[in-house]
Short mmCIF file of C-alpha atoms in Angstrom, two decimals:
data_model
loop_
_atom_site.label_atom_id
_atom_site.label_comp_id
_atom_site.label_asym_id
_atom_site.label_seq_id
_atom_site.Cartn_x
_atom_site.Cartn_y
_atom_site.Cartn_z
CA UNK I 1 -48.00 87.54 -155.79
CA UNK I 2 -50.42 84.75 -155.88
CA UNK I 3 -49.80 81.60 -154.31
CA UNK I 4 -49.90 79.55 -157.29
CA UNK I 5 -47.20 81.54 -158.99
CA UNK I 6 -45.01 81.68 -156.40
CA UNK I 7 -44.97 77.57 -155.79
CA UNK I 8 -41.75 76.19 -157.20
CA UNK I 9 -43.16 72.40 -156.66
CA UNK I 10 -45.40 73.20 -159.95
CA UNK I 11 -42.30 73.73 -161.76
CA UNK I 12 -40.52 70.66 -163.41
CA UNK I 13 -36.89 69.93 -163.05
CA UNK I 14 -35.53 71.40 -165.96
CA UNK I 15 -37.00 74.68 -165.09
CA UNK I 16 -35.72 74.39 -161.77
CA UNK I 17 -32.40 73.58 -163.31
CA UNK I 18 -32.39 76.69 -165.48
CA UNK I 19 -33.16 78.85 -162.77
CA UNK I 20 -30.42 77.37 -160.68
CA UNK I 21 -28.04 77.92 -163.60
CA UNK I 22 -29.38 81.59 -163.80
CA UNK I 23 -28.61 82.30 -160.29
CA UNK I 24 -25.07 80.85 -160.49
CA UNK I 25 -24.23 83.00 -163.42
CA UNK I 26 -25.36 86.06 -161.83
CA UNK I 27 -23.23 85.43 -159.00
CA UNK I 28 -20.24 84.66 -161.31
CA UNK I 29 -20.71 87.78 -162.91
CA UNK I 30 -20.87 89.62 -159.61
CA UNK I 31 -17.53 88.25 -158.72
CA UNK I 32 -16.19 89.28 -162.03
CA UNK I 33 -17.33 92.91 -161.72
CA UNK I 34 -16.03 92.98 -158.51
CA UNK I 35 -12.60 91.84 -159.55
CA UNK I 36 -12.62 94.33 -162.60
CA UNK I 37 -13.26 97.05 -159.87
CA UNK I 38 -10.41 95.85 -157.68
CA UNK I 39 -7.86 95.79 -160.66
CA UNK I 40 -9.10 99.23 -162.25
CA UNK I 41 -8.42 100.79 -158.64
CA UNK I 42 -5.12 99.03 -158.30
CA UNK I 43 -4.37 100.50 -161.76
CA UNK I 44 -5.35 104.17 -161.09
CA UNK I 45 -3.89 104.08 -157.61
CA UNK I 46 -0.66 102.75 -159.04
CA UNK I 47 -0.13 99.62 -157.12
CA UNK I 48 -1.25 97.12 -159.79
CA UNK I 49 2.25 96.14 -161.01
CA UNK I 50 4.16 96.46 -157.52
CA UNK I 51 4.33 92.64 -157.09
CA UNK I 52 6.27 92.02 -160.47
CA UNK I 53 9.88 91.06 -160.79
CA UNK I 54 11.97 92.68 -163.24
CA UNK I 55 12.83 90.53 -166.09
CA UNK I 56 16.49 90.32 -165.18
CA UNK I 57 16.11 88.98 -161.76
CA UNK I 58 13.53 86.57 -163.32
CA UNK I 59 16.28 85.17 -165.63
CA UNK I 60 18.72 85.08 -162.69
CA UNK I 61 16.76 83.06 -160.42
CA UNK I 62 14.74 80.65 -163.21
CA UNK I 63 13.97 77.24 -161.87
CA UNK I 64 16.69 74.75 -163.16
CA UNK I 65 15.27 71.58 -164.75
CA UNK I 66 18.23 69.54 -165.99
CA UNK I 67 19.28 66.07 -164.97
CA UNK I 68 21.79 65.95 -162.15
CA UNK I 69 20.96 69.65 -160.80
CA UNK I 70 18.61 70.73 -158.21
CA UNK I 71 16.45 73.54 -159.23
CA UNK I 72 18.76 76.17 -157.85
CA UNK I 73 21.33 74.70 -160.62
CA UNK I 74 23.69 73.02 -157.69
CA UNK I 75 25.16 69.72 -158.21
CA UNK I 76 24.37 67.12 -155.86
CA UNK I 77 26.91 65.61 -153.40
CA UNK I 78 29.44 67.77 -155.06
CA UNK I 79 31.38 67.63 -151.88
CA UNK I 80 31.46 63.97 -151.26
CA UNK I 81 34.58 63.47 -153.37
CA UNK I 82 36.17 66.93 -152.85
CA UNK I 83 39.47 66.87 -151.00
CA UNK I 84 40.44 69.86 -148.88
CA UNK I 85 43.86 70.58 -147.74
CA UNK I 86 44.12 71.06 -143.92
CA UNK I 87 45.91 74.40 -143.16
CA UNK I 88 47.56 72.98 -140.02
CA UNK I 89 49.24 69.61 -141.54
CA UNK I 90 48.86 70.21 -145.12
CA UNK I 91 47.46 67.01 -145.93
CA UNK I 92 44.48 66.69 -148.05
CA UNK I 93 41.64 65.30 -146.27
CA UNK I 94 37.96 63.98 -147.51
CA UNK I 95 35.79 66.69 -147.00
CA UNK I 96 33.23 64.56 -145.03
CA UNK I 97 36.31 63.91 -142.82
CA UNK I 98 37.65 67.36 -142.75
CA UNK I 99 35.87 68.61 -139.50
CA UNK I 100 36.81 65.83 -137.06
CA UNK I 101 40.22 65.87 -138.55
CA UNK I 102 40.61 69.55 -137.88
CA UNK I 103 39.21 68.83 -134.43
CA UNK I 104 42.04 66.78 -133.66
CA UNK I 105 44.92 68.34 -135.71
CA UNK I 106 44.25 71.95 -134.31
CA UNK I 107 43.71 70.53 -130.75
CA UNK I 108 40.36 72.34 -130.34
CA UNK I 109 36.99 70.84 -129.63
CA UNK I 110 35.53 68.65 -126.90
CA UNK I 111 36.90 65.44 -128.01
CA UNK I 112 40.52 66.65 -128.15
CA UNK I 113 40.54 68.10 -124.95
CA UNK I 114 39.24 64.94 -123.57
CA UNK I 115 41.68 62.88 -125.12
CA UNK I 116 44.37 65.29 -123.95
CA UNK I 117 43.44 64.96 -120.41
CA UNK I 118 43.31 61.04 -120.60
CA UNK I 119 46.79 61.07 -121.97
CA UNK I 120 47.85 63.44 -119.38
CA UNK I 121 46.37 61.14 -116.43
CA UNK I 122 47.79 58.00 -118.10
CA UNK I 123 51.19 59.45 -118.32
CA UNK I 124 51.34 60.65 -114.75
CA UNK I 125 50.20 56.96 -114.05
CA UNK I 126 53.00 55.52 -116.25
CA UNK I 127 55.68 57.75 -114.51
CA UNK I 128 54.67 56.84 -111.28
CA UNK I 129 54.63 53.07 -111.84
CA UNK I 130 57.69 52.90 -113.98
CA UNK I 131 59.77 53.84 -111.02
CA UNK I 132 59.01 50.70 -109.52
CA UNK I 133 61.90 48.68 -110.83
CA UNK I 134 60.93 45.33 -109.37
CA UNK I 135 57.56 45.27 -110.83
CA UNK I 136 59.17 46.08 -114.16
CA UNK I 137 61.16 42.76 -114.08
CA UNK I 138 57.98 41.07 -113.62
CA UNK I 139 56.46 42.49 -116.66
CA UNK I 140 59.33 41.32 -118.65
CA UNK I 141 59.18 37.89 -117.47
CA UNK I 142 55.57 37.15 -117.94
CA UNK I 143 55.45 37.32 -121.63
CA UNK I 144 52.84 34.79 -121.95
CA UNK I 145 50.32 36.64 -119.95
CA UNK I 146 51.06 40.09 -121.29
CA UNK I 147 51.33 39.46 -124.83
CA UNK I 148 47.53 39.13 -125.25
CA UNK I 149 47.05 41.95 -123.38
CA UNK I 150 49.53 44.12 -125.25
CA UNK I 151 47.83 43.40 -128.14
CA UNK I 152 44.63 44.26 -126.81
CA UNK I 153 45.62 47.37 -125.34
CA UNK I 154 47.15 48.48 -128.52
CA UNK I 155 44.13 47.88 -130.51
CA UNK I 156 41.90 49.39 -127.91
CA UNK I 157 43.97 52.58 -127.74
CA UNK I 158 43.65 52.93 -131.63
CA UNK I 159 39.96 53.44 -131.28
CA UNK I 160 39.59 56.39 -128.99
CA UNK I 161 37.35 55.75 -125.86
CA UNK I 162 35.87 59.02 -125.99
CA UNK I 163 34.82 58.83 -129.77
CA UNK I 164 31.38 57.73 -130.63
CA UNK I 165 32.50 54.52 -132.27
CA UNK I 166 33.83 52.84 -129.31
CA UNK I 167 30.97 50.72 -128.63
CA UNK I 168 30.81 49.01 -131.69
CA UNK I 169 34.44 47.52 -131.91
CA UNK I 170 34.49 46.55 -128.27
CA UNK I 171 32.44 43.68 -128.03
CA UNK I 172 34.11 42.31 -131.29
CA UNK I 173 37.54 42.64 -129.86
CA UNK I 174 36.04 41.20 -126.69
CA UNK I 175 35.35 37.93 -128.12
CA UNK I 176 38.70 37.76 -130.11
CA UNK I 177 41.00 38.70 -127.08
CA UNK I 178 39.82 37.05 -123.78
CA UNK I 179 39.83 33.75 -125.17
CA UNK I 180 39.98 31.86 -128.68
CA UNK I 181 36.40 30.61 -127.48
CA UNK I 182 34.83 33.39 -125.44
CA UNK I 183 31.62 31.41 -125.06
CA UNK I 184 32.95 28.02 -124.18
CA UNK I 185 35.10 27.26 -121.19
CA UNK I 186 38.56 26.25 -122.54
CA UNK I 187 39.88 24.36 -119.89
CA UNK I 188 43.55 24.17 -121.50
CA UNK I 189 43.85 27.96 -121.26
CA UNK I 190 44.48 27.62 -117.53
CA UNK I 191 47.70 28.13 -115.59
CA UNK I 192 49.40 25.92 -113.43
CA UNK I 193 50.15 27.76 -110.35
CA UNK I 194 52.84 25.76 -109.07
CA UNK I 195 55.13 26.70 -111.47
CA UNK I 196 54.78 30.35 -110.52
CA UNK I 197 56.85 32.58 -108.46
CA UNK I 198 55.46 34.67 -105.84
CA UNK I 199 55.85 37.71 -107.61
CA UNK I 200 54.61 36.28 -111.08
CA UNK I 201 51.59 35.03 -109.19
CA UNK I 202 50.84 38.56 -107.75
CA UNK I 203 51.21 40.17 -111.00
CA UNK I 204 48.76 37.46 -112.62
CA UNK I 205 46.46 37.77 -109.88
CA UNK I 206 46.18 41.43 -110.47
CA UNK I 207 45.20 40.95 -113.96
CA UNK I 208 43.35 37.85 -114.26
CA UNK I 209 40.70 36.11 -112.79
CA UNK I 210 42.94 33.41 -111.17
CA UNK I 211 40.19 31.16 -109.67
CA UNK I 212 41.52 27.53 -109.60
CA UNK I 213 39.58 25.20 -111.67
CA UNK I 214 38.70 21.98 -109.75
CA UNK I 215 38.91 19.93 -112.63
CA UNK I 216 42.37 20.93 -113.98
CA UNK I 217 43.89 22.69 -110.87
CA UNK I 218 44.96 25.48 -113.11
CA UNK I 219 44.14 29.28 -112.77
CA UNK I 220 41.64 30.80 -115.00
CA UNK I 221 43.15 33.11 -117.30
CA UNK I 222 39.99 34.93 -118.04
CA UNK I 223 39.61 38.66 -116.76
CA UNK I 224 39.02 39.91 -113.77
CA UNK I 225 35.31 40.20 -114.42
CA UNK I 226 34.83 36.78 -115.82
CA UNK I 227 31.35 35.55 -115.60
CA UNK I 228 32.21 32.00 -114.71
CA UNK I 229 33.62 32.84 -111.47
CA UNK I 230 32.53 34.95 -108.54
CA UNK I 231 34.57 37.63 -106.70
CA UNK I 232 34.31 35.48 -103.73
CA UNK I 233 36.27 32.84 -105.42
CA UNK I 234 38.64 35.49 -106.74
CA UNK I 235 39.26 36.72 -103.25
CA UNK I 236 39.76 33.14 -101.83
CA UNK I 237 42.20 32.56 -104.39
CA UNK I 238 44.22 35.70 -103.70
CA UNK I 239 44.14 34.95 -99.80
CA UNK I 240 45.03 31.57 -100.51
CA UNK I 241 48.29 32.63 -102.48
CA UNK I 242 49.04 36.22 -100.97
CA UNK I 243 47.94 35.90 -97.68
CA UNK I 244 45.09 37.30 -95.68
CA UNK I 245 45.83 40.86 -96.44
CA UNK I 246 45.30 40.13 -100.15
CA UNK I 247 42.36 41.80 -101.75
CA UNK I 248 40.76 41.93 -105.34
CA UNK I 249 43.92 43.49 -106.90
CA UNK I 250 42.64 45.76 -109.76
CA UNK I 251 44.46 48.39 -111.49
CA UNK I 252 45.71 51.33 -109.63
CA UNK I 253 44.08 54.84 -110.14
CA UNK I 254 45.21 58.15 -109.44
CA UNK I 255 43.18 59.07 -106.51
CA UNK I 256 42.44 61.94 -104.34
CA UNK I 257 42.64 60.00 -101.17
CA UNK I 258 45.59 57.76 -100.82
CA UNK I 259 45.56 57.10 -97.10
CA UNK I 260 43.05 54.45 -96.44
CA UNK I 261 42.22 52.43 -93.42
CA UNK I 262 42.27 48.56 -93.98
CA UNK I 263 38.85 48.42 -92.38
CA UNK I 264 37.70 51.23 -94.69
CA UNK I 265 38.89 49.37 -97.62
CA UNK I 266 37.52 45.99 -96.77
CA UNK I 267 33.97 47.46 -96.28
CA UNK I 268 34.19 49.58 -99.42
CA UNK I 269 35.13 46.49 -101.22
CA UNK I 270 32.73 44.27 -99.78
CA UNK I 271 30.13 46.86 -100.58
CA UNK I 272 31.39 47.44 -104.11
CA UNK I 273 31.72 43.60 -104.63
CA UNK I 274 28.14 43.18 -104.30
CA UNK I 275 27.68 46.26 -106.76
CA UNK I 276 30.17 44.67 -109.19
CA UNK I 277 28.89 41.47 -109.28
CA UNK I 278 25.45 42.72 -109.79
CA UNK I 279 26.77 44.18 -112.90
CA UNK I 280 28.34 41.27 -114.58
CA UNK I 281 27.11 40.12 -117.64
CA UNK I 282 28.85 37.93 -120.29
CA UNK I 283 29.26 40.53 -122.76
CA UNK I 284 31.34 42.31 -120.05
CA UNK I 285 33.94 39.41 -120.43
CA UNK I 286 37.25 40.12 -122.09
CA UNK I 287 40.40 41.51 -120.50
CA UNK I 288 40.77 44.19 -122.84
CA UNK I 289 37.64 45.75 -122.25
CA UNK I 290 37.88 45.37 -118.57
CA UNK I 291 41.41 46.83 -118.24
CA UNK I 292 40.57 49.36 -120.65
CA UNK I 293 37.57 50.64 -118.68
CA UNK I 294 39.72 50.44 -115.69
CA UNK I 295 42.22 52.31 -117.18
CA UNK I 296 39.79 54.91 -118.76
CA UNK I 297 38.33 55.07 -115.53
CA UNK I 298 41.37 55.48 -113.55
CA UNK I 299 42.53 58.23 -115.97
CA UNK I 300 39.70 60.53 -115.64
CA UNK I 301 38.54 59.00 -112.25
CA UNK I 302 37.11 61.50 -110.04
CA UNK I 303 35.47 63.84 -112.45
CA UNK I 304 34.26 61.61 -114.83
CA UNK I 305 33.64 58.43 -113.45
CA UNK I 306 30.71 59.68 -111.62
CA UNK I 307 29.01 61.13 -114.84
CA UNK I 308 29.67 58.07 -117.13
CA UNK I 309 27.26 55.05 -117.25
CA UNK I 310 26.52 52.90 -114.30
CA UNK I 311 28.67 50.18 -115.44
CA UNK I 312 31.81 51.98 -115.98
CA UNK I 313 31.45 53.99 -112.57
CA UNK I 314 30.89 50.73 -111.14
CA UNK I 315 34.13 49.48 -112.75
CA UNK I 316 35.94 52.25 -111.71
CA UNK I 317 34.99 52.18 -108.22
CA UNK I 318 35.90 48.76 -108.00
CA UNK I 319 38.99 49.67 -109.48
CA UNK I 320 39.49 52.02 -106.99
CA UNK I 321 38.70 49.94 -104.22
CA UNK I 322 41.16 47.26 -105.16
CA UNK I 323 43.71 49.65 -106.14
CA UNK I 324 43.45 51.02 -102.37
CA UNK I 325 43.88 47.79 -100.87
CA UNK I 326 46.94 46.96 -103.19
CA UNK I 327 48.01 50.32 -102.14
CA UNK I 328 48.18 49.14 -98.56
CA UNK I 329 49.53 45.69 -99.66
CA UNK I 330 52.33 46.61 -101.89
CA UNK I 331 54.49 49.44 -100.90
CA UNK I 332 53.64 53.28 -100.08
CA UNK I 333 53.94 54.25 -103.92
CA UNK I 334 50.59 53.91 -105.45
CA UNK I 335 50.89 51.60 -108.49
CA UNK I 336 50.61 48.19 -108.76
CA UNK I 337 52.73 45.86 -111.04
CA UNK I 338 50.65 45.44 -113.82
CA UNK I 339 49.67 48.98 -114.31
CA UNK I 340 52.92 49.96 -116.15
CA UNK I 341 52.46 47.35 -118.68
CA UNK I 342 48.93 48.43 -119.33
CA UNK I 343 49.86 51.97 -119.48
CA UNK I 344 52.76 51.03 -121.36
CA UNK I 345 50.38 49.90 -124.28
CA UNK I 346 48.22 52.52 -124.24
CA UNK I 347 50.61 55.40 -124.14
CA UNK Q 1 -42.78 84.12 -169.96
CA UNK Q 2 -44.03 86.60 -167.23
CA UNK Q 3 -44.51 83.83 -165.04
CA UNK Q 4 -40.83 82.77 -165.06
CA UNK Q 5 -39.45 86.41 -164.93
CA UNK Q 6 -42.02 86.67 -161.90
CA UNK Q 7 -40.65 83.64 -160.44
CA UNK Q 8 -37.00 84.36 -160.68
CA UNK Q 9 -37.74 87.69 -159.14
CA UNK Q 10 -39.47 86.02 -156.09
CA UNK Q 11 -36.71 83.72 -155.77
CA UNK Q 12 -33.82 86.27 -156.05
CA UNK Q 13 -35.80 88.28 -153.35
CA UNK Q 14 -36.07 85.09 -151.11
CA UNK Q 15 -32.36 84.54 -151.57
CA UNK Q 16 -31.42 87.98 -150.81
CA UNK Q 17 -33.78 87.99 -147.68
CA UNK Q 18 -32.44 84.84 -146.25
CA UNK Q 19 -29.05 86.01 -146.76
CA UNK Q 20 -28.37 83.12 -148.76
CA UNK Q 21 -27.16 85.07 -151.74
CA UNK Q 22 -24.50 86.84 -149.73
CA UNK Q 23 -23.36 83.34 -148.34
CA UNK Q 24 -23.39 82.02 -152.02
CA UNK Q 25 -21.26 84.86 -153.00
CA UNK Q 26 -18.64 84.61 -150.23
CA UNK Q 27 -18.36 80.98 -150.91
CA UNK Q 28 -17.81 81.29 -154.60
CA UNK Q 29 -15.29 84.26 -154.09
CA UNK Q 30 -13.09 81.86 -151.89
CA UNK Q 31 -13.32 78.87 -154.02
CA UNK Q 32 -12.42 80.99 -157.07
CA UNK Q 33 -9.21 82.50 -155.42
CA UNK Q 34 -8.37 78.85 -154.15
CA UNK Q 35 -8.45 77.47 -157.55
CA UNK Q 36 -6.49 80.21 -159.11
CA UNK Q 37 -9.20 81.64 -161.26
CA UNK Q 38 -8.49 85.11 -159.81
CA UNK Q 39 -4.67 84.98 -160.76
CA UNK Q 40 -5.42 83.78 -164.35
CA UNK Q 41 -7.75 86.61 -164.66
CA UNK Q 42 -5.03 89.00 -163.09
CA UNK Q 43 -2.62 87.86 -165.77
CA UNK Q 44 -5.07 88.40 -168.41
CA UNK Q 45 -5.64 92.00 -166.86
CA UNK Q 46 -2.16 92.90 -167.04
CA UNK Q 47 -1.92 91.83 -170.86
CA UNK Q 48 -4.68 93.89 -171.37
CA UNK Q 49 -3.58 96.96 -169.56
CA UNK Q 50 0.00 96.68 -170.99
CA UNK Q 51 -1.67 96.79 -174.62
CA UNK Q 52 -3.79 99.67 -173.91
CA UNK Q 53 -1.42 101.50 -171.70
CA UNK Q 54 -1.68 102.10 -167.81
CA UNK Q 55 -3.24 105.58 -168.17
CA UNK Q 56 -5.95 105.00 -170.39
CA UNK Q 57 -7.50 102.01 -168.92
CA UNK Q 58 -11.20 102.23 -167.91
CA UNK Q 59 -13.45 99.98 -166.23
CA UNK Q 60 -15.34 99.11 -169.12
CA UNK Q 61 -12.26 98.19 -171.00
CA UNK Q 62 -11.75 95.64 -168.13
CA UNK Q 63 -15.01 94.43 -167.89
CA UNK Q 64 -15.31 94.13 -171.60
CA UNK Q 65 -12.12 91.97 -171.61
CA UNK Q 66 -12.87 90.20 -168.77
CA UNK Q 67 -16.33 89.06 -168.79
CA UNK Q 68 -17.51 88.30 -172.24
CA UNK Q 69 -14.45 88.13 -174.14
CA UNK Q 70 -14.33 90.54 -177.25
CA UNK Q 71 -18.14 90.55 -177.49
CA UNK Q 72 -18.70 93.71 -176.13
CA UNK Q 73 -18.34 97.18 -177.39
CA UNK Q 74 -18.56 100.48 -175.39
CA UNK Q 75 -21.88 101.23 -176.87
CA UNK Q 76 -23.74 98.56 -175.61
CA UNK Q 77 -25.28 98.78 -172.13
CA UNK Q 78 -23.33 96.88 -169.74
CA UNK Q 79 -26.31 95.21 -168.14
CA UNK Q 80 -27.78 94.12 -171.41
CA UNK Q 81 -24.54 92.66 -172.54
CA UNK Q 82 -24.13 90.75 -169.56
CA UNK Q 83 -27.65 89.29 -169.89
CA UNK Q 84 -27.38 88.53 -173.56
CA UNK Q 85 -24.17 86.80 -173.89
CA UNK Q 86 -24.15 83.17 -173.52
CA UNK Q 87 -20.70 82.46 -173.68
CA UNK Q 88 -18.56 84.26 -171.01
CA UNK Q 89 -14.85 83.74 -170.97
CA UNK Q 90 -14.45 84.02 -167.37
CA UNK Q 91 -17.04 81.42 -166.94
CA UNK Q 92 -14.93 79.05 -168.83
CA UNK Q 93 -12.03 79.34 -166.51
CA UNK Q 94 -14.16 78.40 -163.47
CA UNK Q 95 -13.18 74.87 -162.46
CA UNK Q 96 -16.20 72.44 -162.87
CA UNK Q 97 -15.92 71.35 -159.26
CA UNK Q 98 -16.63 75.03 -158.10
CA UNK Q 99 -19.57 75.18 -160.69
CA UNK Q 100 -20.98 71.91 -159.34
CA UNK Q 101 -20.88 72.78 -155.71
CA UNK Q 102 -22.41 76.09 -156.20
CA UNK Q 103 -25.24 74.62 -158.25
CA UNK Q 104 -25.81 71.91 -155.60
CA UNK Q 105 -26.13 74.65 -153.16
CA UNK Q 106 -28.67 76.49 -154.85
CA UNK Q 107 -30.68 73.63 -155.85
CA UNK Q 108 -30.75 72.76 -152.13
CA UNK Q 109 -31.86 76.36 -151.38
CA UNK Q 110 -34.58 76.04 -154.05
CA UNK Q 111 -35.73 72.70 -152.59
CA UNK Q 112 -35.99 74.28 -149.22
CA UNK Q 113 -38.01 76.95 -150.37
CA UNK Q 114 -40.05 75.15 -152.77
CA UNK Q 115 -43.40 76.63 -151.11
CA UNK Q 116 -42.73 80.22 -150.71
#
């Protein structure tokens, strides 16, 4: 071919465009032809209609396009308002609450066994503590101090500490129960210690802070972990009232090792106090939470306290230590006086 | 006209030699499948085959149906009919975007090989 003929630059754009179109058309037709051959082969080999569904199935699984239904024809949130009848207790339960209800009702499932274990532990403690007659008298005497705690324990026990919800309500209740004004120091809520007898004092000191305020000469009625007073102060108060053998009397726990040296307990306590005080925060205050934590820690002390959060384990350890101390202090039988009252209310 | 024909032949030759034609063909095939053109044609084919009966379908039937719709009878030479028909059913189905892209590539190729 001659050079001029071959040169494309001589052509104008329209011609170039026409050529481009032709090339394009050729390509498309090639594809068409190829497609036809494919189809023809499929027809002759017999697999052309293989991917078709029969019309009956097509009708069955047709896409639904009505308001209120999904494409499968199911009603949305049909099960929200439905009620099921529990086969165990024959009550009608809302569908969304049915599974947890069954778990409790049948007594199977992780949570139920935890609750059951706790109750057993608590009842064990209660059985031990109720045998101490003298301490029971004290409980009856101190209505003022245990009234609020009774309320606290009752409300506390309604919300299962093992259920996921517990953390929500705790803070709210703490604010209510520990003081009318949890964040302000209410000087009139102290106790005048001269009016109390020794037993009352002891029981008081096992549940409350008890630190004597300089201004009012009254004992603090906040919880044993109230942030306004240090553990040192509490210990000093107890030493002052109950003699040098007094230790931070916190609630009893069912421990494996009941026999304990004084020195051991003291060192333990001094070690734990340091741990405990580092844990203190304003949100921790509140007798209900504290005692409940102790109770809970006590109920499942050995096995679970290690596994739980740092705070709880500290509490249970502190409880452990002090209870050991109070072990020594009181009688050979483990429980301290306030213990029965707390567990009374829980169970 | 002869020049044009020669020109076209030369261009085609160039296309094939550089392998550009194959590439363009593959690109077009991929794009047509992607845009659903093949499925549309397949559905059309099914209708045709159901009309004609499964046993008696020939390639010519299909081509006649698919390429220029209804403008071909079996007596015509296949190639001539493709060349002469300006309207092609299948081409109408090809989306504009695919067409534009391919044309762009062809123009690029032509520009690159302006002096052969």
